PDB file of C-alpha atoms in Angstrom:
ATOM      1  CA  UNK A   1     -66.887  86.063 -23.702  1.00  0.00           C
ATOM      2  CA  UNK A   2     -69.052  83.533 -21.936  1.00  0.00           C
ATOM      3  CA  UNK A   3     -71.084  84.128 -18.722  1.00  0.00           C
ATOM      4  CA  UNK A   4     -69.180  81.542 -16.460  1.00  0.00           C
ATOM      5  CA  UNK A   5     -65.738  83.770 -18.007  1.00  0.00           C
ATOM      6  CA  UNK A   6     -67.227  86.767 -16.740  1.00  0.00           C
ATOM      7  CA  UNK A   7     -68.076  86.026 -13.558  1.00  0.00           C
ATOM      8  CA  UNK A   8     -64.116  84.521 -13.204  1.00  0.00           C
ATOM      9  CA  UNK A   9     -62.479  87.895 -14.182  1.00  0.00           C
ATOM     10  CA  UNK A  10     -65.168  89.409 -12.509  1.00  0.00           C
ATOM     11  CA  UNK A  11     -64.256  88.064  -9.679  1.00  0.00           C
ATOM     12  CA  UNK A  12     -60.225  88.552 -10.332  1.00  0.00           C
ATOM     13  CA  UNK A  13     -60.296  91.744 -10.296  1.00  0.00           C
ATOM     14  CA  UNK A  14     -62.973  92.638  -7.452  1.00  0.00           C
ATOM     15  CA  UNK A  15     -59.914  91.240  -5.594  1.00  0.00           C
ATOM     16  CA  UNK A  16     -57.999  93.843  -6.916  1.00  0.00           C
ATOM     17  CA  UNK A  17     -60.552  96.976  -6.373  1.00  0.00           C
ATOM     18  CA  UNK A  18     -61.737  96.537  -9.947  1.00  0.00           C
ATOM     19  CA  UNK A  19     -66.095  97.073 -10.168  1.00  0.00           C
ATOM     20  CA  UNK A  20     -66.823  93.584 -11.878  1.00  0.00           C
ATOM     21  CA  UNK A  21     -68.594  95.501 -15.018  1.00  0.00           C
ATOM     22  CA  UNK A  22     -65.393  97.477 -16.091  1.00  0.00           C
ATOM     23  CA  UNK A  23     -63.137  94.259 -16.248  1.00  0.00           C
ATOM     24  CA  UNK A  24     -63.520  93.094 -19.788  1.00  0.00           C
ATOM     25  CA  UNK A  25     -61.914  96.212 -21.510  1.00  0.00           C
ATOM     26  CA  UNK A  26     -60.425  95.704 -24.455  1.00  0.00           C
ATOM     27  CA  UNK A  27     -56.321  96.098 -24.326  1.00  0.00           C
ATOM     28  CA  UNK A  28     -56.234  97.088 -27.794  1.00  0.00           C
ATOM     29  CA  UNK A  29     -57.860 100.577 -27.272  1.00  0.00           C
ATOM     30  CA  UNK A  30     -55.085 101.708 -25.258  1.00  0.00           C
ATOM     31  CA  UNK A  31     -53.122 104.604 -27.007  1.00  0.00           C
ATOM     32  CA  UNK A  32     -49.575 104.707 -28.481  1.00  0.00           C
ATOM     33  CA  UNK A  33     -46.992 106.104 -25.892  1.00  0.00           C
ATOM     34  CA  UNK A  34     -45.788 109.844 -26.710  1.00  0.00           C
ATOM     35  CA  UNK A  35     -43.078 110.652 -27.735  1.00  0.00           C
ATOM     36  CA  UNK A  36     -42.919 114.029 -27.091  1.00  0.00           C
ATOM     37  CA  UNK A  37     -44.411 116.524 -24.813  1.00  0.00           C
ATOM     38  CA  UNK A  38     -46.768 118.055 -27.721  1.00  0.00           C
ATOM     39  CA  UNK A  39     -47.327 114.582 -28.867  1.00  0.00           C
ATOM     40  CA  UNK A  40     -48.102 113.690 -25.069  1.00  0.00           C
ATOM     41  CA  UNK A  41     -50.613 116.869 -24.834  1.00  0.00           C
ATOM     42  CA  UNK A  42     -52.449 115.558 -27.698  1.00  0.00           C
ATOM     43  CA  UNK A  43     -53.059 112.089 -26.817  1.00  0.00           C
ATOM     44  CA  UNK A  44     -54.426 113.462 -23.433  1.00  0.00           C
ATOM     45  CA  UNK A  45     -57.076 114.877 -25.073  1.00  0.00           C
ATOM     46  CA  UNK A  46     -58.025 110.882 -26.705  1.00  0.00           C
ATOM     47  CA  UNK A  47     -57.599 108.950 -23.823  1.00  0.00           C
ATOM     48  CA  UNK A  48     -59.428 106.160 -22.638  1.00  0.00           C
ATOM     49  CA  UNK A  49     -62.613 106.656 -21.037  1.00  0.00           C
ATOM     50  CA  UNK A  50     -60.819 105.777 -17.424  1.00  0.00           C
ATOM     51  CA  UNK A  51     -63.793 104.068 -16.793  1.00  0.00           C
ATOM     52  CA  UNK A  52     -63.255 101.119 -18.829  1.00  0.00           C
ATOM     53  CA  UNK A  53     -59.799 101.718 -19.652  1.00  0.00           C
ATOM     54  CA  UNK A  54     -57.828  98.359 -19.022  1.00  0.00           C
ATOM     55  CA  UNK A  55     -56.530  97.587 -15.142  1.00  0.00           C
ATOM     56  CA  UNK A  56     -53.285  96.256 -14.141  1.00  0.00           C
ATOM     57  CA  UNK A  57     -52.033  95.927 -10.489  1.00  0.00           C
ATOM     58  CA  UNK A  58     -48.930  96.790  -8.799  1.00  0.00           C
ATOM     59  CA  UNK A  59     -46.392  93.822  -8.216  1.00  0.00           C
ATOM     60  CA  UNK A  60     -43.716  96.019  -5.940  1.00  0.00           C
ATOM     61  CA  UNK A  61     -44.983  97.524  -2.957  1.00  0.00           C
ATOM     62  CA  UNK A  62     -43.746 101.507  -2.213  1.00  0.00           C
ATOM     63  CA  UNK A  63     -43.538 102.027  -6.207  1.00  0.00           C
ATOM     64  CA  UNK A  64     -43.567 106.029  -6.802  1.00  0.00           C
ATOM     65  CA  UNK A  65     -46.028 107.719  -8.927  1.00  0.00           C
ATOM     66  CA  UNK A  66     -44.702 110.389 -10.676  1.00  0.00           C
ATOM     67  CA  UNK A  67     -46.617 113.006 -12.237  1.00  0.00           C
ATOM     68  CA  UNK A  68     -44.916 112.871 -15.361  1.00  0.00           C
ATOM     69  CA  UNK A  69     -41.729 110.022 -16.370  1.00  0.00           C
ATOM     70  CA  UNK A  70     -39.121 110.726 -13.809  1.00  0.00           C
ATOM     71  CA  UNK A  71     -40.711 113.818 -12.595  1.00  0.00           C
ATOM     72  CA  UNK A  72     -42.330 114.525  -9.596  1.00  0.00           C
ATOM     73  CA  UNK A  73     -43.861 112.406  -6.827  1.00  0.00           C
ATOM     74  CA  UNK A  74     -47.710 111.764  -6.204  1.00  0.00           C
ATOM     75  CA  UNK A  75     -48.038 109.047  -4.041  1.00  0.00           C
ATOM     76  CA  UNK A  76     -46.331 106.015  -2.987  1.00  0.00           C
ATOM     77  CA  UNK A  77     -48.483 103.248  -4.076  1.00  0.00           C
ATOM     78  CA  UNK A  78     -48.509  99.614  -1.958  1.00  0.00           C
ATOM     79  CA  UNK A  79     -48.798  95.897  -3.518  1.00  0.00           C
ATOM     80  CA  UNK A  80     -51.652  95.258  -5.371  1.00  0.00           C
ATOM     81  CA  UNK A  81     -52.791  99.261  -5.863  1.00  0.00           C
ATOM     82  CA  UNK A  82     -55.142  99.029  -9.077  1.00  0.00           C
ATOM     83  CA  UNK A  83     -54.151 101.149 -11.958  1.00  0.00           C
ATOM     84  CA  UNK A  84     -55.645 101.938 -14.775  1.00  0.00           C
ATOM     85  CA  UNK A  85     -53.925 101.922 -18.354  1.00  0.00           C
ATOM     86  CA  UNK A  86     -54.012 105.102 -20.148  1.00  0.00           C
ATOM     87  CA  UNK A  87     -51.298 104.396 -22.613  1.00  0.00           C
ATOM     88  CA  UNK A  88     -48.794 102.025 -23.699  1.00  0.00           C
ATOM     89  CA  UNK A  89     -45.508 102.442 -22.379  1.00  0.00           C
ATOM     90  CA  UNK A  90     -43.138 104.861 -23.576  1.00  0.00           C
ATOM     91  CA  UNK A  91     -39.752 104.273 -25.620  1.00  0.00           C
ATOM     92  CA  UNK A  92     -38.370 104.533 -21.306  1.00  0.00           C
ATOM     93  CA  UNK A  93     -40.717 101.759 -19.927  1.00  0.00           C
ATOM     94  CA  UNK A  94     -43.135 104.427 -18.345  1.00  0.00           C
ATOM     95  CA  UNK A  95     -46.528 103.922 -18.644  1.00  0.00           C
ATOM     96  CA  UNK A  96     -49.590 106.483 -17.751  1.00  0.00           C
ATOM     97  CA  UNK A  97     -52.302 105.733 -16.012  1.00  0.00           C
ATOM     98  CA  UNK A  98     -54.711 106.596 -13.420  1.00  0.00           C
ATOM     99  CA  UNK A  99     -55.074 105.684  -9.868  1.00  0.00           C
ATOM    100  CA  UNK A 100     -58.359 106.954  -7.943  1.00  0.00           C
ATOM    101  CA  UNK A 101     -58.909 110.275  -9.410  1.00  0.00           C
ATOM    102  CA  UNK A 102     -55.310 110.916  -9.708  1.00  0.00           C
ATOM    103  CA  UNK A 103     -53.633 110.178 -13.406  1.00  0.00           C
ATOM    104  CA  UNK A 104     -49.570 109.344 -13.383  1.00  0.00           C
ATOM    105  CA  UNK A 105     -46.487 107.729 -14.594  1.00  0.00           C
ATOM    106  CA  UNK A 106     -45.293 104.064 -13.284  1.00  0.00           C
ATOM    107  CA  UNK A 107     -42.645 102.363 -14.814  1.00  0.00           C
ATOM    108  CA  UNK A 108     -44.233  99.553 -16.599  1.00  0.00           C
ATOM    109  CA  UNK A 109     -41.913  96.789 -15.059  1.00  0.00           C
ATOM    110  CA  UNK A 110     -43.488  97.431 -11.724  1.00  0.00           C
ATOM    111  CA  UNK A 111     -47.530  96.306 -13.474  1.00  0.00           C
ATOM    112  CA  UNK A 112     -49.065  93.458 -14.333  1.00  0.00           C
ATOM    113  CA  UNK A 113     -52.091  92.074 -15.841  1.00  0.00           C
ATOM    114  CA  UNK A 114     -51.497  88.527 -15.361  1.00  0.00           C
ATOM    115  CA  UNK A 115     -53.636  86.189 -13.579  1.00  0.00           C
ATOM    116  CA  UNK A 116     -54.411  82.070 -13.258  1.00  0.00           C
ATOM    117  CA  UNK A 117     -57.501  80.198 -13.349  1.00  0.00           C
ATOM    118  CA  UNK A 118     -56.710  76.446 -12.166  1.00  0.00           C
ATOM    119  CA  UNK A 119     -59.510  74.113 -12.763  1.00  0.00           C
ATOM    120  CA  UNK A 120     -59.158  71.047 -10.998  1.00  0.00           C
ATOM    121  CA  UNK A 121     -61.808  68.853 -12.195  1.00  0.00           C
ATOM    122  CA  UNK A 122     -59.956  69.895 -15.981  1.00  0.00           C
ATOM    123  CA  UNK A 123     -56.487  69.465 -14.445  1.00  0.00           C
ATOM    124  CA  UNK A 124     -55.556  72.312 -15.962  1.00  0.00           C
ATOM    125  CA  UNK A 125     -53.737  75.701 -15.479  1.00  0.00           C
ATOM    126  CA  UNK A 126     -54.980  78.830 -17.362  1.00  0.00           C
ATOM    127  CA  UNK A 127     -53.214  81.609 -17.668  1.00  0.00           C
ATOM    128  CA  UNK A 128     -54.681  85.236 -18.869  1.00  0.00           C
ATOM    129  CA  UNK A 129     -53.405  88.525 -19.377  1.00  0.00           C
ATOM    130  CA  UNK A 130     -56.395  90.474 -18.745  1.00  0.00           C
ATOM    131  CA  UNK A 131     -58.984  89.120 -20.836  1.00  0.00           C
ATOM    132  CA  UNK A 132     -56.605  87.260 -23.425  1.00  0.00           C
ATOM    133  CA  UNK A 133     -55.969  83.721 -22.394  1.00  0.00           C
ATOM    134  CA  UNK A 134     -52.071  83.496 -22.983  1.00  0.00           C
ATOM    135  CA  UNK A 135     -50.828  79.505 -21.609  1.00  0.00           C
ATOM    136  CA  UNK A 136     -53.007  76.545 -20.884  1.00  0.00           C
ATOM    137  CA  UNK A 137     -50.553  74.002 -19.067  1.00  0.00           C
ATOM    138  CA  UNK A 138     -51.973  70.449 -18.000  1.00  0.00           C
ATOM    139  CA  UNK A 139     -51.476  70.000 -14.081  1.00  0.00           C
ATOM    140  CA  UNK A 140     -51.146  67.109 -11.591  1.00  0.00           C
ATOM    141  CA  UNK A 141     -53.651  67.365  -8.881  1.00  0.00           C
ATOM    142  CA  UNK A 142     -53.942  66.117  -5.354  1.00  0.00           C
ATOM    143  CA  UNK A 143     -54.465  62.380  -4.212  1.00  0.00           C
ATOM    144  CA  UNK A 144     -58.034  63.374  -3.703  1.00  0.00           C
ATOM    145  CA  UNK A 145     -58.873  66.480  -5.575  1.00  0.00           C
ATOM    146  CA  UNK A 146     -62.384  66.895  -5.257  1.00  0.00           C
ATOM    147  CA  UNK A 147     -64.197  69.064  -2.597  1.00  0.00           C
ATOM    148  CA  UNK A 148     -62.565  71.952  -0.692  1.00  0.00           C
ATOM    149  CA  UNK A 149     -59.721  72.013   1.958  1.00  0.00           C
ATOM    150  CA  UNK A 150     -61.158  71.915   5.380  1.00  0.00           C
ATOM    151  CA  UNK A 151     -57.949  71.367   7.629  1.00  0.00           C
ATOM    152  CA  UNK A 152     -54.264  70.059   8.043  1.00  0.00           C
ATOM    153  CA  UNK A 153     -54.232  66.915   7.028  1.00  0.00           C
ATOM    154  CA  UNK A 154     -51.549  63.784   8.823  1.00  0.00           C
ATOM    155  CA  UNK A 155     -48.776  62.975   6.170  1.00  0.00           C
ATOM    156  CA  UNK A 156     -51.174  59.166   5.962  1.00  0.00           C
ATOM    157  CA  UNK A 157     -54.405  60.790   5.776  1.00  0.00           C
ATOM    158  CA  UNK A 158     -54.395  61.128   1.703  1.00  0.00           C
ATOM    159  CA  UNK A 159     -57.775  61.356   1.776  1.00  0.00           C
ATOM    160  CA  UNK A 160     -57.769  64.520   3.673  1.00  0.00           C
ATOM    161  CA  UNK A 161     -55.061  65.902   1.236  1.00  0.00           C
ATOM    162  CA  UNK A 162     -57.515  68.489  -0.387  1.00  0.00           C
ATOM    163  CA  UNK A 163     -56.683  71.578  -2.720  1.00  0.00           C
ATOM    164  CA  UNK A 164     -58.262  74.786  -1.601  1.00  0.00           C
ATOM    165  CA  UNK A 165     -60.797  76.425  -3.602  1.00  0.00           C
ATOM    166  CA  UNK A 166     -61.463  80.092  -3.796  1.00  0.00           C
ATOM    167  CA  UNK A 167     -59.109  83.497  -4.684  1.00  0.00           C
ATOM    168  CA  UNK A 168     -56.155  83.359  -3.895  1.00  0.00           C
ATOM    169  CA  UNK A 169     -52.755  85.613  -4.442  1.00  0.00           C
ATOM    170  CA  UNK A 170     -49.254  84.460  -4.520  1.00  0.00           C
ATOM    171  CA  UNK A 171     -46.959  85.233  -1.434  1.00  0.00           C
ATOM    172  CA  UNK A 172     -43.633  84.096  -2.330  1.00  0.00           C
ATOM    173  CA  UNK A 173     -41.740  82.723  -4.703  1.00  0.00           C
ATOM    174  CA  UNK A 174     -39.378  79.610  -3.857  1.00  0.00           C
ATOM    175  CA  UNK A 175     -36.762  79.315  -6.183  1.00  0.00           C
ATOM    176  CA  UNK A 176     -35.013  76.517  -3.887  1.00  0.00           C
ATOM    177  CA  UNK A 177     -37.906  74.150  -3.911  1.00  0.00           C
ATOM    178  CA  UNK A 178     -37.528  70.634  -3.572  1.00  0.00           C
ATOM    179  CA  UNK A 179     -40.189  70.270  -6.395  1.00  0.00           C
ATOM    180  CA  UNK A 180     -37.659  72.381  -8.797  1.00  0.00           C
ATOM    181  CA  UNK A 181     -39.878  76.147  -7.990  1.00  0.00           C
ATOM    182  CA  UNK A 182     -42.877  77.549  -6.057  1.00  0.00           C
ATOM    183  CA  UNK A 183     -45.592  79.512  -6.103  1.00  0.00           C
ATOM    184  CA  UNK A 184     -46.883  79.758  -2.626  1.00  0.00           C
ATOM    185  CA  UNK A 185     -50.540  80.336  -2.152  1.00  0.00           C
ATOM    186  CA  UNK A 186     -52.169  82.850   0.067  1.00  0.00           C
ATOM    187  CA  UNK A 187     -53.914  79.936   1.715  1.00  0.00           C
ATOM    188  CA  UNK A 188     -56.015  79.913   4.317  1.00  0.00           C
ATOM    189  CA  UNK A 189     -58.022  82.590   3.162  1.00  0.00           C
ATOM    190  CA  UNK A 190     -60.622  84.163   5.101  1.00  0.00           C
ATOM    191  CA  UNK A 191     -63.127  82.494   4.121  1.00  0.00           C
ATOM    192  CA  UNK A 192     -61.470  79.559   5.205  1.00  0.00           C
ATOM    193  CA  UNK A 193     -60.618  81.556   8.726  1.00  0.00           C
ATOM    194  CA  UNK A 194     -64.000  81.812   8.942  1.00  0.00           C
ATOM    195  CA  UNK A 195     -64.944  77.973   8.665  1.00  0.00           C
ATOM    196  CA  UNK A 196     -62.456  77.338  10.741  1.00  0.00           C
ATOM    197  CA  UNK A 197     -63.427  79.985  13.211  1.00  0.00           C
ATOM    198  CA  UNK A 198     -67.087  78.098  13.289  1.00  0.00           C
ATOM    199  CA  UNK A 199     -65.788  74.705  13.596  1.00  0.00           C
ATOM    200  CA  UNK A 200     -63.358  75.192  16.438  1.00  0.00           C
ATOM    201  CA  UNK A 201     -59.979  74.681  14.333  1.00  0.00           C
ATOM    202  CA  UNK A 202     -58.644  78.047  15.153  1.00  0.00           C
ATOM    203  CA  UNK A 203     -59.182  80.240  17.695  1.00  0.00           C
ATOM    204  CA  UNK A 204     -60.102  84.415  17.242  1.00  0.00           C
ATOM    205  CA  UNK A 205     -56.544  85.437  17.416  1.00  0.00           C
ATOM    206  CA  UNK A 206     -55.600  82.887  14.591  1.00  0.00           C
ATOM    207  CA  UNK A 207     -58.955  84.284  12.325  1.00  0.00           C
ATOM    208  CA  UNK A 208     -57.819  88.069  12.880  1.00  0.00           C
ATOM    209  CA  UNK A 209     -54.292  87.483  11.888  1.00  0.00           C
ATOM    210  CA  UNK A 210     -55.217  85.900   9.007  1.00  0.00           C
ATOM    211  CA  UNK A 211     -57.748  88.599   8.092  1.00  0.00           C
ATOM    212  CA  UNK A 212     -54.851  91.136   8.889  1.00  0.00           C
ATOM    213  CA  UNK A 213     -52.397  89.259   6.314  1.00  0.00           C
ATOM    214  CA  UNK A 214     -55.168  89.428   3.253  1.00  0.00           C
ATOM    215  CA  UNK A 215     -55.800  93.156   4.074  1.00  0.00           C
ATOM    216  CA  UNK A 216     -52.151  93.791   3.420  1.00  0.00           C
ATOM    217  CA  UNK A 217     -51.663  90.705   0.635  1.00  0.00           C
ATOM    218  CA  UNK A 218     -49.022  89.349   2.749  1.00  0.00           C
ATOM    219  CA  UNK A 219     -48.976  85.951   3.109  1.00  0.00           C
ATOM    220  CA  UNK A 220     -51.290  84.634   6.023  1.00  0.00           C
ATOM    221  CA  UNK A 221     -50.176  82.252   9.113  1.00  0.00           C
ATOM    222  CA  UNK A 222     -49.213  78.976   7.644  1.00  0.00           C
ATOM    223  CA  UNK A 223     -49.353  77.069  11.222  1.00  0.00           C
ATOM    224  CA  UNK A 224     -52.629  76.644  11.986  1.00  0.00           C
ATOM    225  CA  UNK A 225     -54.772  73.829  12.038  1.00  0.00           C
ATOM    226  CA  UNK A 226     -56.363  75.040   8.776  1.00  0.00           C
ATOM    227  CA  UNK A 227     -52.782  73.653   6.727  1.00  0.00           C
ATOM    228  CA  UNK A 228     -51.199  75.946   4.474  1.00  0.00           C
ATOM    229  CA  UNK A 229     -47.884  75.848   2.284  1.00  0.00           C
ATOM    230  CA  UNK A 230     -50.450  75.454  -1.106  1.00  0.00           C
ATOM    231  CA  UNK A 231     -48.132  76.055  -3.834  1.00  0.00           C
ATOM    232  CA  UNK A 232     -48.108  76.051  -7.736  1.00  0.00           C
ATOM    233  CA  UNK A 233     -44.784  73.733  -8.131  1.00  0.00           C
ATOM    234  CA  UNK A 234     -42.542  71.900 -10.336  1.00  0.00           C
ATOM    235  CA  UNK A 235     -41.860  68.493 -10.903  1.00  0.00           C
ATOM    236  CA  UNK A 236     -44.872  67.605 -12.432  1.00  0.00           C
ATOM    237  CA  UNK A 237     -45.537  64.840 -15.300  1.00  0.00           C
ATOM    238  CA  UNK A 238     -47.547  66.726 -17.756  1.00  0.00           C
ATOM    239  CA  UNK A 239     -50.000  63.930 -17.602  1.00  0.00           C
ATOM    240  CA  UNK A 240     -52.463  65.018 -15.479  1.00  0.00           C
ATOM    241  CA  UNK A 241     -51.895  62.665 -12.236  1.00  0.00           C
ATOM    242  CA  UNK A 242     -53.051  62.709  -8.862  1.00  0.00           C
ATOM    243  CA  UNK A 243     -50.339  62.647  -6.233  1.00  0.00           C
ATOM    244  CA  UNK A 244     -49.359  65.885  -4.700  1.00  0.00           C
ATOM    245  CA  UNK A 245     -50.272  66.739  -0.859  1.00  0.00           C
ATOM    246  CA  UNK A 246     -52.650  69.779  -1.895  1.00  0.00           C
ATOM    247  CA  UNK A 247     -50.439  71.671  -4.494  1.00  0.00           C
ATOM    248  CA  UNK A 248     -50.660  71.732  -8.176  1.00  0.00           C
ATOM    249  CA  UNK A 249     -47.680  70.302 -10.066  1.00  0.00           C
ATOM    250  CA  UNK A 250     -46.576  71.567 -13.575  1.00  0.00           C
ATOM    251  CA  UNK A 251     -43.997  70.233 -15.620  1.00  0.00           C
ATOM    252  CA  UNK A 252     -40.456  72.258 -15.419  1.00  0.00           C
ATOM    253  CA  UNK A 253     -40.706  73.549 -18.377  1.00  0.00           C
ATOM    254  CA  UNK A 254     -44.163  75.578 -17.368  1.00  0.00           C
ATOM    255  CA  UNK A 255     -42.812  76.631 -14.255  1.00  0.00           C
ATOM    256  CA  UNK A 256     -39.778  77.820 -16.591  1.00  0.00           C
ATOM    257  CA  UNK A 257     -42.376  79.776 -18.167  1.00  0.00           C
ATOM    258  CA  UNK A 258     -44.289  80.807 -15.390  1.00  0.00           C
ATOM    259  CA  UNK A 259     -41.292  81.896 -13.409  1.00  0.00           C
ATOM    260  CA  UNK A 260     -40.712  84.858 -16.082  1.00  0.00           C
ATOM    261  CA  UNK A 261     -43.918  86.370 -15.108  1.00  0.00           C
ATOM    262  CA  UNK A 262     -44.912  85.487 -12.254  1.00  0.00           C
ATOM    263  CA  UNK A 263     -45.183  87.902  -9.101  1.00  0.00           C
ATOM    264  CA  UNK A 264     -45.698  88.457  -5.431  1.00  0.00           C
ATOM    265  CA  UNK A 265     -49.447  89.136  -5.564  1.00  0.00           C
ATOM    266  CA  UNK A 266     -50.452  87.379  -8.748  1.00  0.00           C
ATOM    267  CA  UNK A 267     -54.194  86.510  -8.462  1.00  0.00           C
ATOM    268  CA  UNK A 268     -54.915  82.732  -8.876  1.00  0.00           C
ATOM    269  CA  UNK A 269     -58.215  81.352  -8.704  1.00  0.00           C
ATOM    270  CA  UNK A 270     -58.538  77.842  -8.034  1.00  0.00           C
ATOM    271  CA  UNK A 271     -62.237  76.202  -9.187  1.00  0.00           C
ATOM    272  CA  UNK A 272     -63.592  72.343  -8.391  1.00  0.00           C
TER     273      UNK A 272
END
């Protein structure tokens, strides 16, 4: 894995509560689910060290940890709670794992490991699960790609039509687009609040309730004077173009793709 790798999955999952030197675990160490409460007792005994044991993230918030599948409850966990993989999931889609201190069942449907790196100068979309680079999907860019989005820009200003840069986490997902389906962006983050703040674009009110939004990973005020509506979308022409008003256009077929895996709270990071 290279350095400049690293520091991107690094930098994934210290959005997610992950300590940057325990995200490169390998997801083949994980354990076979048990099948039956002996077997379960004696993988216990071989489980990963939970210190480098493979993290996923909640995509559904209130999901129930259970202390064993179906059994009783342990906590209520919100979008976005880091887990850690303890075993593969059992032949009834639970998986164990460990959350804090505190190891438990969650039904695997309700994790994810997924994340996207979008490189613009490339104009292309990565996409990893974990470590393991799983789709690389050309992308149309922006009328003016380079350098980072400062402000709303006037439908004639295409020079002003930037793409953010930074970490980012999806809010919603728009199957009713009018470029075929969305991805919206958790743009402006707060480190684009806090430009803002500086340069007089937004006033304190506007910085704290985006702040407030990122806290929770919902998806931040969208009517400010700092833009927002930054989506992943469809309707792209595979041919790596520049056109789009700050969003990132893949062809349907990717967003097909995408759309299959895709969740409320999916990391993206988006580099020059």
């Amino acid at each position: 894995m290279t350095l400049r790798f690293s520091l991107v999955l690094a930098c994934v999952w210290a959005l997610a509560g992950v300590p940057a030197g325990q995200a490169q675990a390998d997801g083949n160490s994980l354990l076979p689910a048990p099948r039956t409460f002996a077997e379960r007792d004696r993988l216990a005994a071989l489980s990963p060290d939970p210190e480098t044991a493979p993290p996923y993230y909640t995509v559904r918030a209130g999901e129930p940890m259970r202390k064993e599948p179906g059994g009783a409850l342990l906590a209520t966990l919100p979008l976005r709670s880091t887990l850690r993989s303890l075993s593969e999931p059992d032949p009834d889609g639970w998986r164990r794992v460990l959350h804090g201190e505190t190891e438990g069942w969650v039904r695997d449907e309700a994790l994810s490991n997924l994340w996207i790196r979008i490189d613009k100068s490339e104009r292309m979309v990565y996409v990893y699960r974990g470590a393991e680079l799983w789709k690389t999907m050309p992308a149309d860019v922006s009328a003016t790609p380079e350098g980072d989005k400062i402000r709303r820009a006037a439908r004639t200003e295409s020079e002003e039509h930037k793409i953010p840069e930074g970490t980012f986490y999806v809010t919603r997902r728009h199957p009713e687009s009018d470029y075929y389906l969305a991805f919206v962006l958790s743009y402006p983050t707060p480190v684009h609040a806090l430009r803002g703040l500086d340069e007089g674009l937004i006033s304190q009110r506007e910085y704290e309730s985006i702040l407030a939004a990122h806290r929770e990973f919902r998806e931040p005020p969208q009517g400010t004077r700092l833009g927002g509506l930054i989506e992943i979308h469809g309707n792209g022409s595979g041919r790596q173009r520049a056109w789009t008003r700050g969003c990132i256009a893949l062809r349907n077929v990717h967003m097909d793709d995408l759309w299959e895996v895709v969740q409320v709270g999916t990391p993206v990071i988006i580099e020059p």
